mmCIF file of C-alpha atoms in Angstrom:
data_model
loop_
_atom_site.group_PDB
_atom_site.id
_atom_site.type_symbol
_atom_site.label_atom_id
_atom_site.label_comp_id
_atom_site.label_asym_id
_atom_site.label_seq_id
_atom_site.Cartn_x
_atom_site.Cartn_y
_atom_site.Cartn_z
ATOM 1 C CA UNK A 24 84.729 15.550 1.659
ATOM 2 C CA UNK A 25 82.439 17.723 -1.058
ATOM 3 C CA UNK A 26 80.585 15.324 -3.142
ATOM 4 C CA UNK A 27 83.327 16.238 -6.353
ATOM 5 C CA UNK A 28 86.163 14.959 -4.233
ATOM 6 C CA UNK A 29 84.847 12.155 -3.690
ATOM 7 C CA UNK A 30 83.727 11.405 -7.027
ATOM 8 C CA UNK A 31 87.173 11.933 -8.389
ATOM 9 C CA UNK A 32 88.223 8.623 -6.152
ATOM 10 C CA UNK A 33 85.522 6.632 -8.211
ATOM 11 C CA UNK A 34 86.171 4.752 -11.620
ATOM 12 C CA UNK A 35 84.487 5.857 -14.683
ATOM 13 C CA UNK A 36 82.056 3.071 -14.920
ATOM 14 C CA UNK A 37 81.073 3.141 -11.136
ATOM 15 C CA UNK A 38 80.371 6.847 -12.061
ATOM 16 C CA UNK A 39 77.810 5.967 -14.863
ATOM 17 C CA UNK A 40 76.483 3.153 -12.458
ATOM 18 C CA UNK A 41 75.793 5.737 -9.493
ATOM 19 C CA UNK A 42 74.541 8.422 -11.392
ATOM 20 C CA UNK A 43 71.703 5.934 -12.938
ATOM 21 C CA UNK A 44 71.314 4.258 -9.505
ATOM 22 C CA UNK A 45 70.393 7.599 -7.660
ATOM 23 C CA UNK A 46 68.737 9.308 -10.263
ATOM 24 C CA UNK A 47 66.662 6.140 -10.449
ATOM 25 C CA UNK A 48 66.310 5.853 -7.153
ATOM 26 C CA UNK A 49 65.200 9.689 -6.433
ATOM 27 C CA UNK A 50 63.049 9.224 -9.554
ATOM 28 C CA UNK A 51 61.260 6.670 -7.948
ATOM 29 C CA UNK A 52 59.847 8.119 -5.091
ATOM 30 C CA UNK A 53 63.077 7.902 -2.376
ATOM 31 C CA UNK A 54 64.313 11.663 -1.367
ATOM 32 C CA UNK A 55 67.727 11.109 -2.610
ATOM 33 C CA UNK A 56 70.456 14.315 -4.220
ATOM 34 C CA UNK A 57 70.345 12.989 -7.820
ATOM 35 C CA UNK A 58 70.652 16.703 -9.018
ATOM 36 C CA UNK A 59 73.675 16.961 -7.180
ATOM 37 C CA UNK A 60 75.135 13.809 -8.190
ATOM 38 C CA UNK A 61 74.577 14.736 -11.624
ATOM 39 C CA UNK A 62 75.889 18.275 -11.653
ATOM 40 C CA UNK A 63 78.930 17.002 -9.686
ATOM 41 C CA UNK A 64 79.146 14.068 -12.049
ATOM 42 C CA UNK A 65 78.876 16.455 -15.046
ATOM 43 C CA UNK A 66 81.400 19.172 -14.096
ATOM 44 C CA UNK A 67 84.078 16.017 -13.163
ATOM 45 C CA UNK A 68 83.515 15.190 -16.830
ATOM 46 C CA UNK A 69 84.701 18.296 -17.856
ATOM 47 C CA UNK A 70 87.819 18.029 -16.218
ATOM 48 C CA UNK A 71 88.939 14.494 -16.579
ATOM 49 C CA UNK A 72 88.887 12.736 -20.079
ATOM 50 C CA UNK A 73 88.183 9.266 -18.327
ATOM 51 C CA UNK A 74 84.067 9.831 -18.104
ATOM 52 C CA UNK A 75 82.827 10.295 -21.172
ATOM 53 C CA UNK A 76 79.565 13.265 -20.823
ATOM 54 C CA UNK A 77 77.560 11.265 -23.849
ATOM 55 C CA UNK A 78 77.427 7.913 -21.263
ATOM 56 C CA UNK A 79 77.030 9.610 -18.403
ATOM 57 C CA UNK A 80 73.829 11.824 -20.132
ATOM 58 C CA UNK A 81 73.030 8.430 -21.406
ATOM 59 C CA UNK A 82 72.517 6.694 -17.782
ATOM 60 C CA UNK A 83 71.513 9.753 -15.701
ATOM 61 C CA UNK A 84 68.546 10.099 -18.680
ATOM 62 C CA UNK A 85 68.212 6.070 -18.376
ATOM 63 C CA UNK A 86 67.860 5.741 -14.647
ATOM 64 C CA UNK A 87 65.267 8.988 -14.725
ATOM 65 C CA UNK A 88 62.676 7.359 -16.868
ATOM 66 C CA UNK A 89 63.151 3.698 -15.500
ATOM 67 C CA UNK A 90 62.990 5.155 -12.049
ATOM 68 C CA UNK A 91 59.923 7.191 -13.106
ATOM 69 C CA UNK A 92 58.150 4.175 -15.066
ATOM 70 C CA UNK A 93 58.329 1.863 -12.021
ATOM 71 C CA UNK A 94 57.264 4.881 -9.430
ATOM 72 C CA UNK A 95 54.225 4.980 -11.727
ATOM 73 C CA UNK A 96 53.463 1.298 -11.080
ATOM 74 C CA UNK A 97 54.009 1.324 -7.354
ATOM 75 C CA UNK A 98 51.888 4.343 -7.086
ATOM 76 C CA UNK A 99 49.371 2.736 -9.318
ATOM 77 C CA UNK A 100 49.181 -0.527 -7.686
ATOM 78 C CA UNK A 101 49.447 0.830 -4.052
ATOM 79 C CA UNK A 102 47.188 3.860 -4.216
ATOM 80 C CA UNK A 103 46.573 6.658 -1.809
ATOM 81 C CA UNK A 104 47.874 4.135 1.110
ATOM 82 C CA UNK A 105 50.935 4.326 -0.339
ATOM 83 C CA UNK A 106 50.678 8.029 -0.244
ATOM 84 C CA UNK A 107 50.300 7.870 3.751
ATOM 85 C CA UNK A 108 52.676 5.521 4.169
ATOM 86 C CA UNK A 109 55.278 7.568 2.222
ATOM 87 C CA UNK A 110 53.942 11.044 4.813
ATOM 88 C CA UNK A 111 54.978 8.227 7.574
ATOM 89 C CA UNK A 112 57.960 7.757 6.853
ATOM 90 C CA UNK A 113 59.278 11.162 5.022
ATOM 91 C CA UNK A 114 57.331 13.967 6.629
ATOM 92 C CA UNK A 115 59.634 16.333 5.394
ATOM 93 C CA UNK A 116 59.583 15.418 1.733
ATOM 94 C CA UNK A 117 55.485 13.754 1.509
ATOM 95 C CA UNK A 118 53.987 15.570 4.225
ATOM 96 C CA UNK A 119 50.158 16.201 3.327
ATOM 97 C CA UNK A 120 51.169 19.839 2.253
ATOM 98 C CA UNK A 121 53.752 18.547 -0.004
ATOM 99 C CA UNK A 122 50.957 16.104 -1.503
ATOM 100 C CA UNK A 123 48.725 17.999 -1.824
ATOM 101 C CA UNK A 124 50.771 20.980 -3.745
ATOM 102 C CA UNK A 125 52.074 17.930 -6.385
ATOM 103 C CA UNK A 126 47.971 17.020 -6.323
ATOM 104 C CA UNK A 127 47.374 20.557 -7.345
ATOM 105 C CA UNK A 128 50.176 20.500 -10.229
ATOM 106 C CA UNK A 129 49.205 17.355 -11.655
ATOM 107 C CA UNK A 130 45.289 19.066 -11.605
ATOM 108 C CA UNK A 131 46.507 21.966 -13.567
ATOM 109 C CA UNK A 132 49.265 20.946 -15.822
ATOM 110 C CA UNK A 133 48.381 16.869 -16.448
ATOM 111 C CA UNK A 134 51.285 15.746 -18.337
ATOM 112 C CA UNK A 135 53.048 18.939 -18.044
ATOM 113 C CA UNK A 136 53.764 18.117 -15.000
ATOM 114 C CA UNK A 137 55.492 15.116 -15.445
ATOM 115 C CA UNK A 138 57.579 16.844 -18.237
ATOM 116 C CA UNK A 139 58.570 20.299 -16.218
ATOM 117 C CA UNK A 140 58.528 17.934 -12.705
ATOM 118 C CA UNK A 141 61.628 17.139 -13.549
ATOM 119 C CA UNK A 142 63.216 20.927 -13.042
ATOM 120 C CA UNK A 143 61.453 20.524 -9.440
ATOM 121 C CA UNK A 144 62.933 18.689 -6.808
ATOM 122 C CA UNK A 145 59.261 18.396 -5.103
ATOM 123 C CA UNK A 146 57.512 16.876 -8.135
ATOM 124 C CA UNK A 147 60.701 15.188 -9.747
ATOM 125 C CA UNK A 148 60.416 12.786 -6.210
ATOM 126 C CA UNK A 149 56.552 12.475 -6.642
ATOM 127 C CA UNK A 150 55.971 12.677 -10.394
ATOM 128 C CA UNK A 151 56.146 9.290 -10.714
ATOM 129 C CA UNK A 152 54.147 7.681 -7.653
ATOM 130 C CA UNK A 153 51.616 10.674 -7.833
ATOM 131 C CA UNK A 154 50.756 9.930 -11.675
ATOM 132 C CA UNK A 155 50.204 6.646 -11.444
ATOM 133 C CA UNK A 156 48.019 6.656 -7.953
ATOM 134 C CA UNK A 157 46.084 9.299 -9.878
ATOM 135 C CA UNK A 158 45.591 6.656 -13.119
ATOM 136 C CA UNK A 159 46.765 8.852 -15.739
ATOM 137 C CA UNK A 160 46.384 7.077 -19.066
ATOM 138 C CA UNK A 161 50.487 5.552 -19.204
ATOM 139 C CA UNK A 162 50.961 6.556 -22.833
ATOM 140 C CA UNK A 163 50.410 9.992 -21.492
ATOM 141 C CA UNK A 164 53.134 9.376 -18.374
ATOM 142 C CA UNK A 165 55.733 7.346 -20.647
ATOM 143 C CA UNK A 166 55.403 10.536 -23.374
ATOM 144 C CA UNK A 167 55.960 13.041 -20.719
ATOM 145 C CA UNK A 168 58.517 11.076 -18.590
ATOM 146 C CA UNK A 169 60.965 9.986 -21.675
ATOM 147 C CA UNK A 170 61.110 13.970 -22.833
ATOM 148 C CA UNK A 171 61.557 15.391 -19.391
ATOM 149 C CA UNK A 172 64.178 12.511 -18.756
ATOM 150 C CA UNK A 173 66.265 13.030 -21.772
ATOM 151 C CA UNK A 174 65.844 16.934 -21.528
ATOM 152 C CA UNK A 175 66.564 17.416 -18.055
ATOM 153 C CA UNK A 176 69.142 14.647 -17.503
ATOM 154 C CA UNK A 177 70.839 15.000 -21.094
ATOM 155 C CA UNK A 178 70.408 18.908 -20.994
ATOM 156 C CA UNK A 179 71.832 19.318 -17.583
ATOM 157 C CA UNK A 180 74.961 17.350 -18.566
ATOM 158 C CA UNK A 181 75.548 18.595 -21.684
ATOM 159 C CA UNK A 182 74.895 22.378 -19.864
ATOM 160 C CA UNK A 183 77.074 21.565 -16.792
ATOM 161 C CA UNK A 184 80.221 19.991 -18.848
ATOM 162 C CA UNK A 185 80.200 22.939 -20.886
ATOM 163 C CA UNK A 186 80.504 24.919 -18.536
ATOM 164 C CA UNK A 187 83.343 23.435 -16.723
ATOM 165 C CA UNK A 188 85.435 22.857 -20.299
ATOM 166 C CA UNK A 189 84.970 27.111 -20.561
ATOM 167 C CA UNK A 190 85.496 27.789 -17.048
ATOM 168 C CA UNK A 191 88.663 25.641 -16.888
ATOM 169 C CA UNK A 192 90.246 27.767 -19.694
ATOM 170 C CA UNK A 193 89.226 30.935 -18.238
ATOM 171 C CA UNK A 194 91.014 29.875 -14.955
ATOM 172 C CA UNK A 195 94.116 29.760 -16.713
ATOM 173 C CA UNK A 196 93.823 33.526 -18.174
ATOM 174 C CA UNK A 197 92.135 34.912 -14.687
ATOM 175 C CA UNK A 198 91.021 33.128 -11.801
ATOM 176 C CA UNK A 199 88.209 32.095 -9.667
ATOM 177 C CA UNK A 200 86.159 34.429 -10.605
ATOM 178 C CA UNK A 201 85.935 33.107 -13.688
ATOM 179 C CA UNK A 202 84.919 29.579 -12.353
ATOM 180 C CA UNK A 203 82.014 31.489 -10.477
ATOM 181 C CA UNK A 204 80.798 33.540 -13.344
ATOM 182 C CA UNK A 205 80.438 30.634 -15.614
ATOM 183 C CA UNK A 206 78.835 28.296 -13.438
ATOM 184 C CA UNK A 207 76.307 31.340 -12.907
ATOM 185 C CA UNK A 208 75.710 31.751 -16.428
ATOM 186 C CA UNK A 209 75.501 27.970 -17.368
ATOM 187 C CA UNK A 210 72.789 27.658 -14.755
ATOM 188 C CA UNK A 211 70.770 30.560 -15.587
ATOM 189 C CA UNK A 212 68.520 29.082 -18.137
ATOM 190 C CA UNK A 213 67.743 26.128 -15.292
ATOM 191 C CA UNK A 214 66.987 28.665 -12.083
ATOM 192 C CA UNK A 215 64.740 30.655 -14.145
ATOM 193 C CA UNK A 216 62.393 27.291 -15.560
ATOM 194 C CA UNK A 217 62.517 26.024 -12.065
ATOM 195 C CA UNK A 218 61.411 29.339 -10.332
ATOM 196 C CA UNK A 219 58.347 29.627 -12.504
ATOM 197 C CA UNK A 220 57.590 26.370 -11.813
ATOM 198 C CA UNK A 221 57.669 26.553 -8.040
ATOM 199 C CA UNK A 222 55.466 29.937 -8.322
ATOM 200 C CA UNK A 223 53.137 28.658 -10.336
ATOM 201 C CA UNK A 224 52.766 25.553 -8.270
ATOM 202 C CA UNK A 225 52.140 28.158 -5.281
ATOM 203 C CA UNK A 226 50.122 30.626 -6.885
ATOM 204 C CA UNK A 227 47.574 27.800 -7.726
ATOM 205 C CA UNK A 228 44.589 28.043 -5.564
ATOM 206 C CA UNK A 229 43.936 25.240 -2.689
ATOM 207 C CA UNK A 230 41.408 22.982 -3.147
ATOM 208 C CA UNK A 231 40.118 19.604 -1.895
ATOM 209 C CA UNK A 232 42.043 16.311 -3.854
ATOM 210 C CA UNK A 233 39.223 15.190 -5.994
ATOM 211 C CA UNK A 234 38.311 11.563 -5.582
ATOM 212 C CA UNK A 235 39.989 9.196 -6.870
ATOM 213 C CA UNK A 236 39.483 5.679 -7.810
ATOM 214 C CA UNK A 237 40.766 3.074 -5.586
ATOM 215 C CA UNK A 238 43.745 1.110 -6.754
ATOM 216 C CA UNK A 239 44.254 -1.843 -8.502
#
């Protein structure tokens, strides 16, 4: 069953509840779909009048920052440890190549990459952790986090259920193709800010982690 089905099974509230709970979760530091659930979340809004978009843009934003905040403080507290526990236990997603590509973001953009992280699924899992084992100053990380929340989780919702409202009334006047070509332009604007991030990211030069201060 494709993610939508199954959502369409699931009350409202329970809706708003998972969409915070993953986001939160993925926010946090655990390799989780929480772009998926939104965007899935977000088009069922468009089509059913039971989930209201304003809510769920309300939680998904919610569960980002929370998610984010307390991924600071475990990274803060735990340190680089916590780093190689992580590369343990998720090679695929912390592997020391992943780390040290976030390490190199984080060098180059500071709080810019908490903001844009957000449009990357990389950095959106390590944003969080990363900053705080790193010690950047939290009114810094709180700034950066509640934008890039609120613009990625309210502006993907309010992009996606847009969408699906306009491609639902050009179904009825032509078909599928419709469906695809609105979807395609409703995600433009998205692809494009998350493919300059990713080169950038990679066009940054390697170079050793610089020391940092043991934790807490």
């Amino acid at each position: 069953m494709h993610v939508q089905e199954w959502l369409e099974t699931v009350p409202a509230v329970s809706i708003y509840l998972l969409v915070g709970l993953v986001i939160g979760l993925e926010s946090l530091g655990i390799p989780l779909p929480g772009e998926i659930i939104l965007v899935s979340s977000a088009l069922l809004a468009s089509q059913h009048g039971d989930i209201d978009p304003v809510i769920l843009g309300v939680c998904a934003s919610a569960g980002a920052i929370i998610g984010d905040s307390i991924g600071y403080a475990i990274g803060r507290k735990g340190g680089r440890p916590l780093l190689a526990w992580l590369g343990a236990k998720f090679p695929r997603h912390f592997g020391e190549a992943h780390i040290a590509t976030a390490e190199r973001s984080f060098e180059k953009w500071g709080m810019w990459a908490v903001f844009f992280g957000r449009f990357v699924a990389l950095l959106r899992i390590f944003a969080g952790p990363l900053a705080g084992v790193l010690r950047m100053p939290y009114w810094k990380f709180l700034i950066a986090n509640v934008l890039g929340g609120i613009v990625w989780a309210g502006g993907t919702t309010a992009v996606i259920y847009y969408v699906g409202v306009v491609a639902e009334s050009w179904l009825k006047r032509f078909s599928w193709l419709g469906l695809v070509a609105a979807v395609l332009v409703g995600l433009t604007s998205m692809l494009v800010l998350k493919r300059k991030a990713k080169k950038a990211a990679a066009q940054h030069p390697a170079a050793e982690p610089e020391a940092v201060p043991a934790a807490d």
